[in-house]
JSON list of C-alpha atoms in Angstrom, two decimals:
[
{"chain": "A", "resi": 1259, "resn": "MET", "atom": "CA", "xyz": [178.81, 123.48, 66.19]},
{"chain": "A", "resi": 1260, "resn": "SER", "atom": "CA", "xyz": [177.68, 120.83, 68.59]},
{"chain": "A", "resi": 1261, "resn": "ARG", "atom": "CA", "xyz": [174.12, 120.06, 69.44]},
{"chain": "A", "resi": 1262, "resn": "ASN", "atom": "CA", "xyz": [174.41, 121.34, 73.05]},
{"chain": "A", "resi": 1263, "resn": "GLN", "atom": "CA", "xyz": [175.86, 124.70, 71.93]},
{"chain": "A", "resi": 1264, "resn": "PHE", "atom": "CA", "xyz": [173.03, 125.09, 69.47]},
{"chain": "A", "resi": 1265, "resn": "ARG", "atom": "CA", "xyz": [170.46, 124.50, 72.24]},
{"chain": "A", "resi": 1266, "resn": "ARG", "atom": "CA", "xyz": [172.11, 127.14, 74.48]},
{"chain": "A", "resi": 1267, "resn": "ASN", "atom": "CA", "xyz": [172.32, 129.83, 71.83]},
{"chain": "A", "resi": 1268, "resn": "ALA", "atom": "CA", "xyz": [168.97, 129.25, 70.21]},
{"chain": "A", "resi": 1269, "resn": "PRO", "atom": "CA", "xyz": [166.01, 131.02, 71.86]},
{"chain": "A", "resi": 1270, "resn": "SER", "atom": "CA", "xyz": [163.33, 128.85, 73.33]},
{"chain": "A", "resi": 1271, "resn": "GLU", "atom": "CA", "xyz": [159.87, 128.61, 71.89]},
{"chain": "A", "resi": 1272, "resn": "ARG", "atom": "CA", "xyz": [158.30, 129.91, 75.15]},
{"chain": "A", "resi": 1273, "resn": "SER", "atom": "CA", "xyz": [160.39, 133.11, 75.17]},
{"chain": "A", "resi": 1274, "resn": "LEU", "atom": "CA", "xyz": [159.55, 133.72, 71.54]},
{"chain": "A", "resi": 1275, "resn": "ALA", "atom": "CA", "xyz": [155.87, 133.31, 72.29]},
{"chain": "A", "resi": 1276, "resn": "MET", "atom": "CA", "xyz": [156.00, 135.78, 75.23]},
{"chain": "A", "resi": 1277, "resn": "ASP", "atom": "CA", "xyz": [157.81, 138.34, 73.11]},
{"chain": "A", "resi": 1278, "resn": "ASP", "atom": "CA", "xyz": [155.15, 138.01, 70.45]},
{"chain": "A", "resi": 1279, "resn": "VAL", "atom": "CA", "xyz": [152.40, 138.53, 72.99]},
{"chain": "A", "resi": 1280, "resn": "ASP", "atom": "CA", "xyz": [154.08, 141.61, 74.50]},
{"chain": "A", "resi": 1281, "resn": "SER", "atom": "CA", "xyz": [154.61, 143.09, 71.07]},
{"chain": "A", "resi": 1282, "resn": "ASP", "atom": "CA", "xyz": [151.00, 142.45, 70.19]},
{"chain": "A", "resi": 1283, "resn": "GLU", "atom": "CA", "xyz": [149.72, 144.01, 73.44]},
{"chain": "A", "resi": 1284, "resn": "ALA", "atom": "CA", "xyz": [151.95, 147.01, 73.02]},
{"chain": "A", "resi": 1285, "resn": "GLY", "atom": "CA", "xyz": [150.53, 147.54, 69.59]},
{"chain": "A", "resi": 1286, "resn": "TYR", "atom": "CA", "xyz": [146.90, 147.76, 70.79]},
{"chain": "A", "resi": 1287, "resn": "PRO", "atom": "CA", "xyz": [145.59, 151.33, 71.06]},
{"chain": "A", "resi": 1288, "resn": "GLY", "atom": "CA", "xyz": [143.95, 150.79, 74.49]},
{"chain": "A", "resi": 1289, "resn": "ASN", "atom": "CA", "xyz": [147.09, 149.64, 76.27]},
{"chain": "A", "resi": 1290, "resn": "ASP", "atom": "CA", "xyz": [148.60, 153.13, 76.49]},
{"chain": "A", "resi": 1291, "resn": "ALA", "atom": "CA", "xyz": [145.52, 154.47, 78.28]},
{"chain": "A", "resi": 1292, "resn": "GLN", "atom": "CA", "xyz": [145.53, 151.55, 80.69]},
{"chain": "A", "resi": 1293, "resn": "SER", "atom": "CA", "xyz": [149.21, 152.09, 81.53]},
{"chain": "A", "resi": 1294, "resn": "LYS", "atom": "CA", "xyz": [148.58, 155.79, 82.11]},
{"chain": "A", "resi": 1295, "resn": "ALA", "atom": "CA", "xyz": [145.61, 155.03, 84.38]},
{"chain": "A", "resi": 1296, "resn": "SER", "atom": "CA", "xyz": [147.61, 152.48, 86.34]},
{"chain": "A", "resi": 1297, "resn": "SER", "atom": "CA", "xyz": [150.46, 154.99, 86.83]},
{"chain": "A", "resi": 1298, "resn": "LYS", "atom": "CA", "xyz": [147.96, 157.60, 88.05]},
{"chain": "A", "resi": 1299, "resn": "THR", "atom": "CA", "xyz": [146.45, 155.19, 90.56]},
{"chain": "A", "resi": 1300, "resn": "ARG", "atom": "CA", "xyz": [149.92, 154.30, 91.80]},
{"chain": "A", "resi": 1301, "resn": "ARG", "atom": "CA", "xyz": [150.75, 157.98, 92.26]},
{"chain": "A", "resi": 1302, "resn": "ARG", "atom": "CA", "xyz": [147.49, 158.56, 94.14]},
{"chain": "A", "resi": 1303, "resn": "LYS", "atom": "CA", "xyz": [148.18, 155.64, 96.45]},
{"chain": "A", "resi": 1304, "resn": "SER", "atom": "CA", "xyz": [151.71, 156.89, 97.14]},
{"chain": "A", "resi": 1305, "resn": "THR", "atom": "CA", "xyz": [150.44, 160.43, 97.89]},
{"chain": "A", "resi": 1306, "resn": "LYS", "atom": "CA", "xyz": [147.72, 159.03, 100.16]},
{"chain": "A", "resi": 1307, "resn": "ARG", "atom": "CA", "xyz": [150.27, 156.95, 102.03]},
{"chain": "A", "resi": 1308, "resn": "SER", "atom": "CA", "xyz": [152.61, 159.92, 102.48]},
{"chain": "A", "resi": 1309, "resn": "SER", "atom": "CA", "xyz": [149.76, 162.17, 103.62]},
{"chain": "A", "resi": 1310, "resn": "SER", "atom": "CA", "xyz": [148.53, 159.55, 106.08]},
{"chain": "A", "resi": 1311, "resn": "VAL", "atom": "CA", "xyz": [152.06, 159.16, 107.48]},
{"chain": "A", "resi": 1312, "resn": "HIS", "atom": "CA", "xyz": [152.39, 162.94, 107.75]},
{"chain": "A", "resi": 1313, "resn": "LYS", "atom": "CA", "xyz": [149.03, 163.21, 109.53]},
{"chain": "A", "resi": 1314, "resn": "SER", "atom": "CA", "xyz": [149.96, 160.44, 111.95]},
{"chain": "A", "resi": 1315, "resn": "ASP", "atom": "CA", "xyz": [153.22, 162.25, 112.75]},
{"chain": "A", "resi": 1316, "resn": "GLU", "atom": "CA", "xyz": [151.29, 165.48, 113.38]},
{"chain": "A", "resi": 1317, "resn": "MET", "atom": "CA", "xyz": [148.84, 163.66, 115.65]},
{"chain": "A", "resi": 1318, "resn": "ASP", "atom": "CA", "xyz": [151.70, 162.12, 117.57]},
{"chain": "A", "resi": 1319, "resn": "ASP", "atom": "CA", "xyz": [153.30, 165.53, 117.99]},
{"chain": "A", "resi": 1320, "resn": "ASN", "atom": "CA", "xyz": [150.02, 166.96, 119.24]},
{"chain": "A", "resi": 1321, "resn": "PHE", "atom": "CA", "xyz": [149.28, 164.20, 121.71]},
{"chain": "A", "resi": 1322, "resn": "THR", "atom": "CA", "xyz": [152.78, 163.75, 123.11]},
{"chain": "A", "resi": 1323, "resn": "ALA", "atom": "CA", "xyz": [153.52, 166.85, 125.21]},
{"chain": "A", "resi": 1324, "resn": "SER", "atom": "CA", "xyz": [156.98, 167.51, 126.59]},
{"chain": "A", "resi": 1325, "resn": "TYR", "atom": "CA", "xyz": [155.96, 170.15, 129.15]},
{"chain": "A", "resi": 1326, "resn": "PHE", "atom": "CA", "xyz": [152.93, 171.69, 130.86]},
{"chain": "A", "resi": 1327, "resn": "SER", "atom": "CA", "xyz": [152.19, 175.40, 131.12]},
{"chain": "A", "resi": 1328, "resn": "LEU", "atom": "CA", "xyz": [150.96, 177.42, 134.10]},
{"chain": "A", "resi": 1329, "resn": "CYS", "atom": "CA", "xyz": [149.35, 180.81, 133.52]},
{"chain": "A", "resi": 1330, "resn": "VAL", "atom": "CA", "xyz": [148.84, 182.99, 136.59]},
{"chain": "A", "resi": 1331, "resn": "THR", "atom": "CA", "xyz": [146.97, 186.28, 136.62]},
{"chain": "A", "resi": 1332, "resn": "GLY", "atom": "CA", "xyz": [146.01, 188.44, 139.56]},
{"chain": "A", "resi": 1333, "resn": "GLN", "atom": "CA", "xyz": [147.11, 191.39, 141.61]},
{"chain": "A", "resi": 1334, "resn": "ILE", "atom": "CA", "xyz": [148.65, 192.56, 144.85]},
{"chain": "A", "resi": 1335, "resn": "VAL", "atom": "CA", "xyz": [145.52, 194.03, 146.38]},
{"chain": "A", "resi": 1336, "resn": "SER", "atom": "CA", "xyz": [146.41, 195.81, 149.59]},
{"chain": "A", "resi": 1337, "resn": "ALA", "atom": "CA", "xyz": [148.38, 195.83, 152.84]},
{"chain": "A", "resi": 1338, "resn": "THR", "atom": "CA", "xyz": [146.99, 196.13, 156.34]},
{"chain": "A", "resi": 1339, "resn": "PHE", "atom": "CA", "xyz": [148.87, 197.17, 159.49]},
{"chain": "A", "resi": 1340, "resn": "PRO", "atom": "CA", "xyz": [146.82, 196.72, 162.67]},
{"chain": "A", "resi": 1341, "resn": "LEU", "atom": "CA", "xyz": [148.78, 199.38, 164.57]},
{"chain": "A", "resi": 1342, "resn": "GLY", "atom": "CA", "xyz": [149.33, 201.56, 161.54]},
{"chain": "A", "resi": 1343, "resn": "PRO", "atom": "CA", "xyz": [152.45, 201.80, 159.36]},
{"chain": "A", "resi": 1344, "resn": "ASP", "atom": "CA", "xyz": [155.54, 203.53, 160.66]},
{"chain": "A", "resi": 1345, "resn": "LYS", "atom": "CA", "xyz": [155.94, 205.48, 157.41]},
{"chain": "A", "resi": 1346, "resn": "GLU", "atom": "CA", "xyz": [153.67, 207.77, 155.46]},
{"chain": "A", "resi": 1347, "resn": "PHE", "atom": "CA", "xyz": [153.96, 206.12, 152.06]},
{"chain": "A", "resi": 1348, "resn": "ILE", "atom": "CA", "xyz": [154.17, 202.38, 151.39]},
{"chain": "A", "resi": 1349, "resn": "PHE", "atom": "CA", "xyz": [155.27, 200.52, 148.25]},
{"chain": "A", "resi": 1350, "resn": "CYS", "atom": "CA", "xyz": [156.18, 196.93, 147.41]},
{"chain": "A", "resi": 1351, "resn": "ARG", "atom": "CA", "xyz": [158.72, 195.14, 145.27]},
{"chain": "A", "resi": 1352, "resn": "TYR", "atom": "CA", "xyz": [157.89, 191.63, 144.15]},
{"chain": "A", "resi": 1353, "resn": "GLU", "atom": "CA", "xyz": [159.90, 188.86, 142.55]},
{"chain": "A", "resi": 1354, "resn": "LEU", "atom": "CA", "xyz": [158.84, 185.47, 141.17]},
{"chain": "A", "resi": 1355, "resn": "VAL", "atom": "CA", "xyz": [161.14, 182.60, 142.11]},
{"chain": "A", "resi": 1356, "resn": "ALA", "atom": "CA", "xyz": [160.89, 179.07, 140.65]},
{"chain": "A", "resi": 1357, "resn": "GLY", "atom": "CA", "xyz": [162.91, 175.88, 140.56]},
{"chain": "A", "resi": 1358, "resn": "PRO", "atom": "CA", "xyz": [165.45, 174.83, 137.92]},
{"chain": "A", "resi": 1359, "resn": "ASP", "atom": "CA", "xyz": [162.83, 172.88, 135.93]},
{"chain": "A", "resi": 1360, "resn": "TRP", "atom": "CA", "xyz": [160.66, 175.97, 135.42]},
{"chain": "A", "resi": 1361, "resn": "GLN", "atom": "CA", "xyz": [161.07, 178.45, 132.59]},
{"chain": "A", "resi": 1362, "resn": "LEU", "atom": "CA", "xyz": [159.38, 181.85, 132.39]},
{"chain": "A", "resi": 1363, "resn": "ALA", "atom": "CA", "xyz": [157.57, 181.94, 129.04]},
{"chain": "A", "resi": 1364, "resn": "SER", "atom": "CA", "xyz": [156.00, 185.40, 129.29]},
{"chain": "A", "resi": 1365, "resn": "GLY", "atom": "CA", "xyz": [155.45, 188.14, 131.82]},
{"chain": "A", "resi": 1366, "resn": "ALA", "atom": "CA", "xyz": [157.61, 190.20, 134.18]},
{"chain": "A", "resi": 1367, "resn": "GLN", "atom": "CA", "xyz": [159.64, 188.39, 136.82]},
{"chain": "A", "resi": 1368, "resn": "HIS", "atom": "CA", "xyz": [160.19, 191.57, 138.88]},
{"chain": "A", "resi": 1369, "resn": "GLY", "atom": "CA", "xyz": [157.85, 194.42, 139.61]},
{"chain": "A", "resi": 1370, "resn": "LEU", "atom": "CA", "xyz": [157.40, 197.61, 141.65]},
{"chain": "A", "resi": 1371, "resn": "THR", "atom": "CA", "xyz": [154.12, 199.05, 142.87]},
{"chain": "A", "resi": 1372, "resn": "GLN", "atom": "CA", "xyz": [153.17, 202.66, 143.20]},
{"chain": "A", "resi": 1373, "resn": "MET", "atom": "CA", "xyz": [153.38, 204.52, 146.50]},
{"chain": "A", "resi": 1374, "resn": "SER", "atom": "CA", "xyz": [150.18, 204.42, 148.49]},
{"chain": "A", "resi": 1375, "resn": "THR", "atom": "CA", "xyz": [149.00, 205.75, 151.81]},
{"chain": "A", "resi": 1376, "resn": "ASN", "atom": "CA", "xyz": [145.98, 205.77, 154.13]},
{"chain": "A", "resi": 1377, "resn": "LYS", "atom": "CA", "xyz": [146.49, 209.26, 155.57]},
{"chain": "A", "resi": 1378, "resn": "SER", "atom": "CA", "xyz": [143.01, 210.34, 154.52]},
{"chain": "A", "resi": 1379, "resn": "GLY", "atom": "CA", "xyz": [141.34, 207.60, 156.60]},
{"chain": "A", "resi": 1380, "resn": "HIS", "atom": "CA", "xyz": [141.89, 205.64, 159.77]},
{"chain": "A", "resi": 1381, "resn": "PHE", "atom": "CA", "xyz": [145.41, 204.60, 160.77]},
{"chain": "A", "resi": 1382, "resn": "ASN", "atom": "CA", "xyz": [144.67, 200.87, 160.31]},
{"chain": "A", "resi": 1383, "resn": "ASP", "atom": "CA", "xyz": [142.75, 201.15, 157.04]},
{"chain": "A", "resi": 1384, "resn": "LYS", "atom": "CA", "xyz": [143.87, 199.14, 154.04]},
{"chain": "A", "resi": 1385, "resn": "ILE", "atom": "CA", "xyz": [146.64, 200.57, 151.90]},
{"chain": "A", "resi": 1386, "resn": "VAL", "atom": "CA", "xyz": [145.49, 199.73, 148.37]},
{"chain": "A", "resi": 1387, "resn": "PHE", "atom": "CA", "xyz": [147.96, 198.90, 145.56]},
{"chain": "A", "resi": 1388, "resn": "ASN", "atom": "CA", "xyz": [146.03, 196.86, 142.95]},
{"chain": "A", "resi": 1389, "resn": "MET", "atom": "CA", "xyz": [149.29, 195.92, 141.26]},
{"chain": "A", "resi": 1390, "resn": "PRO", "atom": "CA", "xyz": [148.52, 193.55, 138.33]},
{"chain": "A", "resi": 1391, "resn": "ILE", "atom": "CA", "xyz": [150.50, 190.32, 137.87]},
{"chain": "A", "resi": 1392, "resn": "GLU", "atom": "CA", "xyz": [150.40, 188.15, 134.74]},
{"chain": "A", "resi": 1393, "resn": "VAL", "atom": "CA", "xyz": [153.00, 185.46, 134.07]},
{"chain": "A", "resi": 1394, "resn": "THR", "atom": "CA", "xyz": [153.21, 182.15, 132.22]},
{"chain": "A", "resi": 1395, "resn": "TYR", "atom": "CA", "xyz": [155.57, 179.34, 133.17]},
{"chain": "A", "resi": 1396, "resn": "LYS", "atom": "CA", "xyz": [156.33, 176.04, 131.49]},
{"chain": "A", "resi": 1397, "resn": "SER", "atom": "CA", "xyz": [157.90, 173.06, 133.17]},
{"chain": "A", "resi": 1398, "resn": "THR", "atom": "CA", "xyz": [158.30, 169.28, 133.02]},
{"chain": "A", "resi": 1399, "resn": "SER", "atom": "CA", "xyz": [158.09, 168.69, 136.79]},
{"chain": "A", "resi": 1400, "resn": "PRO", "atom": "CA", "xyz": [156.13, 170.27, 139.66]},
{"chain": "A", "resi": 1401, "resn": "PHE", "atom": "CA", "xyz": [159.29, 170.34, 141.79]},
{"chain": "A", "resi": 1402, "resn": "GLY", "atom": "CA", "xyz": [160.24, 173.91, 142.64]},
{"chain": "A", "resi": 1403, "resn": "TRP", "atom": "CA", "xyz": [156.71, 175.30, 142.26]},
{"chain": "A", "resi": 1404, "resn": "PRO", "atom": "CA", "xyz": [156.86, 179.09, 141.64]},
{"chain": "A", "resi": 1405, "resn": "GLN", "atom": "CA", "xyz": [156.60, 181.42, 144.60]},
{"chain": "A", "resi": 1406, "resn": "ILE", "atom": "CA", "xyz": [156.14, 185.15, 144.90]},
{"chain": "A", "resi": 1407, "resn": "LEU", "atom": "CA", "xyz": [158.42, 187.09, 147.25]},
{"chain": "A", "resi": 1408, "resn": "ILE", "atom": "CA", "xyz": [157.31, 190.59, 148.22]},
{"chain": "A", "resi": 1409, "resn": "SER", "atom": "CA", "xyz": [159.39, 193.18, 150.04]},
{"chain": "A", "resi": 1410, "resn": "VAL", "atom": "CA", "xyz": [157.41, 195.99, 151.70]},
{"chain": "A", "resi": 1411, "resn": "PHE", "atom": "CA", "xyz": [159.13, 199.37, 152.06]},
{"chain": "A", "resi": 1412, "resn": "GLY", "atom": "CA", "xyz": [158.12, 202.65, 153.63]},
{"chain": "A", "resi": 1413, "resn": "GLN", "atom": "CA", "xyz": [159.10, 206.22, 152.82]},
{"chain": "A", "resi": 1414, "resn": "ASN", "atom": "CA", "xyz": [158.80, 209.24, 155.03]},
{"chain": "A", "resi": 1415, "resn": "GLY", "atom": "CA", "xyz": [158.75, 212.95, 154.20]},
{"chain": "A", "resi": 1416, "resn": "SER", "atom": "CA", "xyz": [162.53, 213.10, 153.76]},
{"chain": "A", "resi": 1417, "resn": "ASN", "atom": "CA", "xyz": [162.40, 210.41, 151.02]},
{"chain": "A", "resi": 1418, "resn": "ALA", "atom": "CA", "xyz": [164.25, 207.88, 153.18]},
{"chain": "A", "resi": 1419, "resn": "GLU", "atom": "CA", "xyz": [163.31, 204.28, 152.38]},
{"chain": "A", "resi": 1420, "resn": "THR", "atom": "CA", "xyz": [163.03, 201.75, 155.19]},
{"chain": "A", "resi": 1421, "resn": "LEU", "atom": "CA", "xyz": [162.19, 198.07, 155.08]},
{"chain": "A", "resi": 1422, "resn": "LEU", "atom": "CA", "xyz": [158.91, 197.17, 156.75]},
{"chain": "A", "resi": 1423, "resn": "GLY", "atom": "CA", "xyz": [158.93, 193.41, 156.15]},
{"chain": "A", "resi": 1424, "resn": "TYR", "atom": "CA", "xyz": [158.73, 190.49, 153.73]},
{"chain": "A", "resi": 1425, "resn": "ALA", "atom": "CA", "xyz": [155.84, 188.37, 152.52]},
{"chain": "A", "resi": 1426, "resn": "HIS", "atom": "CA", "xyz": [155.90, 185.23, 150.38]},
{"chain": "A", "resi": 1427, "resn": "ALA", "atom": "CA", "xyz": [153.41, 182.68, 149.07]},
{"chain": "A", "resi": 1428, "resn": "HIS", "atom": "CA", "xyz": [153.21, 179.85, 146.55]},
{"chain": "A", "resi": 1429, "resn": "LEU", "atom": "CA", "xyz": [151.35, 180.47, 143.33]},
{"chain": "A", "resi": 1430, "resn": "PRO", "atom": "CA", "xyz": [148.01, 178.62, 143.40]},
{"chain": "A", "resi": 1431, "resn": "VAL", "atom": "CA", "xyz": [147.82, 175.14, 141.92]},
{"chain": "A", "resi": 1432, "resn": "PHE", "atom": "CA", "xyz": [144.13, 175.18, 140.99]},
{"chain": "A", "resi": 1433, "resn": "GLY", "atom": "CA", "xyz": [141.85, 177.77, 139.40]},
{"chain": "A", "resi": 1434, "resn": "SER", "atom": "CA", "xyz": [139.95, 180.44, 141.24]},
{"chain": "A", "resi": 1435, "resn": "GLN", "atom": "CA", "xyz": [136.36, 180.69, 142.39]},
{"chain": "A", "resi": 1436, "resn": "ARG", "atom": "CA", "xyz": [133.52, 182.29, 140.49]},
{"chain": "A", "resi": 1437, "resn": "GLU", "atom": "CA", "xyz": [133.24, 186.01, 140.06]},
{"chain": "A", "resi": 1438, "resn": "SER", "atom": "CA", "xyz": [130.33, 186.13, 142.54]},
{"chain": "A", "resi": 1439, "resn": "ASP", "atom": "CA", "xyz": [132.56, 184.75, 145.29]},
{"chain": "A", "resi": 1440, "resn": "GLN", "atom": "CA", "xyz": [135.62, 186.94, 144.99]},
{"chain": "A", "resi": 1441, "resn": "SER", "atom": "CA", "xyz": [135.99, 187.29, 148.76]},
{"chain": "A", "resi": 1442, "resn": "SER", "atom": "CA", "xyz": [137.18, 183.68, 149.08]},
{"chain": "A", "resi": 1443, "resn": "VAL", "atom": "CA", "xyz": [139.85, 184.19, 146.42]},
{"chain": "A", "resi": 1444, "resn": "LEU", "atom": "CA", "xyz": [141.83, 186.70, 148.49]},
{"chain": "A", "resi": 1445, "resn": "ASN", "atom": "CA", "xyz": [144.89, 185.15, 150.06]},
{"chain": "A", "resi": 1446, "resn": "GLU", "atom": "CA", "xyz": [146.23, 186.87, 153.15]},
{"chain": "A", "resi": 1447, "resn": "VAL", "atom": "CA", "xyz": [149.92, 186.36, 153.85]},
{"chain": "A", "resi": 1448, "resn": "PRO", "atom": "CA", "xyz": [151.75, 187.75, 156.89]},
{"chain": "A", "resi": 1449, "resn": "ILE", "atom": "CA", "xyz": [154.30, 190.54, 156.59]},
{"chain": "A", "resi": 1450, "resn": "LEU", "atom": "CA", "xyz": [157.37, 189.37, 158.52]},
{"chain": "A", "resi": 1451, "resn": "MET", "atom": "CA", "xyz": [159.87, 191.89, 159.85]},
{"chain": "A", "resi": 1452, "resn": "PRO", "atom": "CA", "xyz": [163.41, 190.76, 160.76]},
{"chain": "A", "resi": 1453, "resn": "ARG", "atom": "CA", "xyz": [164.42, 191.40, 164.36]},
{"chain": "A", "resi": 1454, "resn": "CYS", "atom": "CA", "xyz": [167.86, 191.80, 165.89]},
{"chain": "A", "resi": 1455, "resn": "GLN", "atom": "CA", "xyz": [169.13, 188.73, 167.71]},
{"chain": "A", "resi": 1456, "resn": "SER", "atom": "CA", "xyz": [171.19, 190.64, 170.26]},
{"chain": "A", "resi": 1457, "resn": "MET", "atom": "CA", "xyz": [170.74, 193.69, 172.46]},
{"chain": "A", "resi": 1458, "resn": "LEU", "atom": "CA", "xyz": [173.73, 195.46, 170.92]},
{"chain": "A", "resi": 1459, "resn": "ALA", "atom": "CA", "xyz": [172.35, 195.07, 167.40]},
{"chain": "A", "resi": 1460, "resn": "ASP", "atom": "CA", "xyz": [168.96, 196.32, 168.58]},
{"chain": "A", "resi": 1461, "resn": "VAL", "atom": "CA", "xyz": [170.50, 199.44, 170.11]},
{"chain": "A", "resi": 1462, "resn": "THR", "atom": "CA", "xyz": [172.54, 200.07, 166.97]},
{"chain": "A", "resi": 1463, "resn": "SER", "atom": "CA", "xyz": [169.42, 199.75, 164.80]},
{"chain": "A", "resi": 1464, "resn": "TRP", "atom": "CA", "xyz": [167.58, 202.23, 167.04]},
{"chain": "A", "resi": 1465, "resn": "LEU", "atom": "CA", "xyz": [170.42, 204.76, 166.88]},
{"chain": "A", "resi": 1466, "resn": "LEU", "atom": "CA", "xyz": [170.75, 204.54, 163.10]},
{"chain": "A", "resi": 1467, "resn": "ARG", "atom": "CA", "xyz": [166.96, 204.51, 162.60]},
{"chain": "A", "resi": 1468, "resn": "ARG", "atom": "CA", "xyz": [167.27, 201.55, 160.25]},
{"chain": "A", "resi": 1469, "resn": "GLN", "atom": "CA", "xyz": [165.57, 198.20, 160.45]},
{"chain": "A", "resi": 1470, "resn": "PRO", "atom": "CA", "xyz": [167.60, 195.02, 159.93]},
{"chain": "A", "resi": 1471, "resn": "GLU", "atom": "CA", "xyz": [167.37, 193.56, 156.43]},
{"chain": "A", "resi": 1472, "resn": "LEU", "atom": "CA", "xyz": [168.10, 190.14, 155.03]},
{"chain": "A", "resi": 1473, "resn": "LYS", "atom": "CA", "xyz": [171.12, 189.92, 152.75]},
{"chain": "A", "resi": 1474, "resn": "ASP", "atom": "CA", "xyz": [169.27, 187.45, 150.53]},
{"chain": "A", "resi": 1475, "resn": "PRO", "atom": "CA", "xyz": [165.48, 187.47, 151.09]},
{"chain": "A", "resi": 1476, "resn": "LYS", "atom": "CA", "xyz": [165.17, 184.22, 149.09]},
{"chain": "A", "resi": 1477, "resn": "VAL", "atom": "CA", "xyz": [166.20, 182.28, 152.20]},
{"chain": "A", "resi": 1478, "resn": "LEU", "atom": "CA", "xyz": [162.59, 182.73, 153.37]},
{"chain": "A", "resi": 1479, "resn": "LEU", "atom": "CA", "xyz": [161.44, 180.44, 150.55]},
{"chain": "A", "resi": 1480, "resn": "ASP", "atom": "CA", "xyz": [163.46, 177.51, 151.90]},
{"chain": "A", "resi": 1481, "resn": "ASN", "atom": "CA", "xyz": [162.46, 176.10, 155.29]},
{"chain": "A", "resi": 1482, "resn": "LEU", "atom": "CA", "xyz": [165.92, 174.71, 155.98]},
{"chain": "A", "resi": 1483, "resn": "GLN", "atom": "CA", "xyz": [167.70, 177.99, 155.26]},
{"chain": "A", "resi": 1484, "resn": "SER", "atom": "CA", "xyz": [165.18, 180.15, 157.13]},
{"chain": "A", "resi": 1485, "resn": "LYS", "atom": "CA", "xyz": [165.41, 178.01, 160.26]},
{"chain": "A", "resi": 1486, "resn": "GLY", "atom": "CA", "xyz": [166.70, 180.08, 163.18]},
{"chain": "A", "resi": 1487, "resn": "LEU", "atom": "CA", "xyz": [165.74, 183.50, 161.79]},
{"chain": "A", "resi": 1488, "resn": "CYS", "atom": "CA", "xyz": [164.14, 185.90, 164.24]},
{"chain": "A", "resi": 1489, "resn": "MET", "atom": "CA", "xyz": [161.05, 187.38, 162.56]},
{"chain": "A", "resi": 1490, "resn": "GLU", "atom": "CA", "xyz": [158.09, 189.37, 163.82]},
{"chain": "A", "resi": 1491, "resn": "SER", "atom": "CA", "xyz": [154.65, 189.65, 162.25]},
{"chain": "A", "resi": 1492, "resn": "TYR", "atom": "CA", "xyz": [153.97, 193.27, 161.35]},
{"chain": "A", "resi": 1493, "resn": "GLY", "atom": "CA", "xyz": [150.81, 193.11, 159.23]},
{"chain": "A", "resi": 1494, "resn": "THR", "atom": "CA", "xyz": [149.10, 191.25, 156.39]},
{"chain": "A", "resi": 1495, "resn": "LEU", "atom": "CA", "xyz": [149.25, 191.47, 152.61]},
{"chain": "A", "resi": 1496, "resn": "GLU", "atom": "CA", "xyz": [146.30, 190.52, 150.42]},
{"chain": "A", "resi": 1497, "resn": "LEU", "atom": "CA", "xyz": [146.88, 188.72, 147.12]},
{"chain": "A", "resi": 1498, "resn": "GLN", "atom": "CA", "xyz": [144.33, 187.76, 144.46]},
{"chain": "A", "resi": 1499, "resn": "LEU", "atom": "CA", "xyz": [145.65, 185.13, 142.06]},
{"chain": "A", "resi": 1500, "resn": "HIS", "atom": "CA", "xyz": [143.99, 182.96, 139.40]},
{"chain": "A", "resi": 1501, "resn": "THR", "atom": "CA", "xyz": [145.54, 179.91, 137.74]},
{"chain": "A", "resi": 1502, "resn": "ILE", "atom": "CA", "xyz": [145.10, 178.18, 134.38]},
{"chain": "A", "resi": 1503, "resn": "MET", "atom": "CA", "xyz": [147.05, 174.96, 133.76]},
{"chain": "A", "resi": 1504, "resn": "ARG", "atom": "CA", "xyz": [147.43, 173.14, 130.46]},
{"chain": "A", "resi": 1505, "resn": "GLY", "atom": "CA", "xyz": [149.12, 169.91, 129.43]},
{"chain": "A", "resi": 1506, "resn": "ALA", "atom": "CA", "xyz": [149.59, 168.40, 132.89]},
{"chain": "A", "resi": 1507, "resn": "ARG", "atom": "CA", "xyz": [147.43, 165.32, 132.23]},
{"chain": "A", "resi": 1508, "resn": "LYS", "atom": "CA", "xyz": [149.48, 164.37, 129.17]},
{"chain": "A", "resi": 1509, "resn": "LEU", "atom": "CA", "xyz": [152.54, 164.09, 131.41]},
{"chain": "A", "resi": 1510, "resn": "GLY", "atom": "CA", "xyz": [150.71, 161.94, 133.94]},
{"chain": "A", "resi": 1511, "resn": "TYR", "atom": "CA", "xyz": [149.92, 164.62, 136.55]},
{"chain": "A", "resi": 1512, "resn": "HIS", "atom": "CA", "xyz": [146.29, 164.33, 137.69]},
{"chain": "A", "resi": 1513, "resn": "TRP", "atom": "CA", "xyz": [145.44, 167.06, 140.20]},
{"chain": "A", "resi": 1514, "resn": "HIS", "atom": "CA", "xyz": [141.93, 167.60, 141.46]},
{"chain": "A", "resi": 1515, "resn": "ALA", "atom": "CA", "xyz": [140.67, 170.54, 143.50]}
]
């Protein structure tokens, strides 16, 4: 065997010394406890890091909102006809209409009030409904803000229903007033009755004893589509609505009353 091969195969003095030291340290009775303690500390650090990462993810989920919610509560209070209603009993049908970015989270989108009358009082007294409304919407954009569309019908003694008009209004953006100032919360919207655009249609409506109706009342919610309609104010409808909004500031919408 040559001298170079012997140098390659023979272990060095430094490696032999390190092996001796490791074997000596492994033989000490206190080294096992130290290794166990070091493994425990490493596990604790890893668990702390994972918990801190998990908490940071939860905080990010809480602070980054993807939509804002709009909760509306209130009621359809009453209807007033200055010259008195043409029918004995009055009732309303309402529908909530919103844009494509809005989703109804809870509540009824359609509703029907009870029949009410003012026969016991004066002919132009208020016809009280007190129909409760409670809905919650969620959206990512204020475009297509929800509106309420109300159709007012009348019924005579022969149970024949006749349209008396339509009323519509946007849901409020801000909250309501205090309980001591409830009079300012009432929102009066006009009741609009469609009229015939020709003399022949007017005569036909009088002979049939039926008022003209819109094929799709939702055209009243769009100014461009409702342009050119012949409508007549027939009375007023009182609404009382309260609004609670949440999460709008996180999306960058800062509205102030």
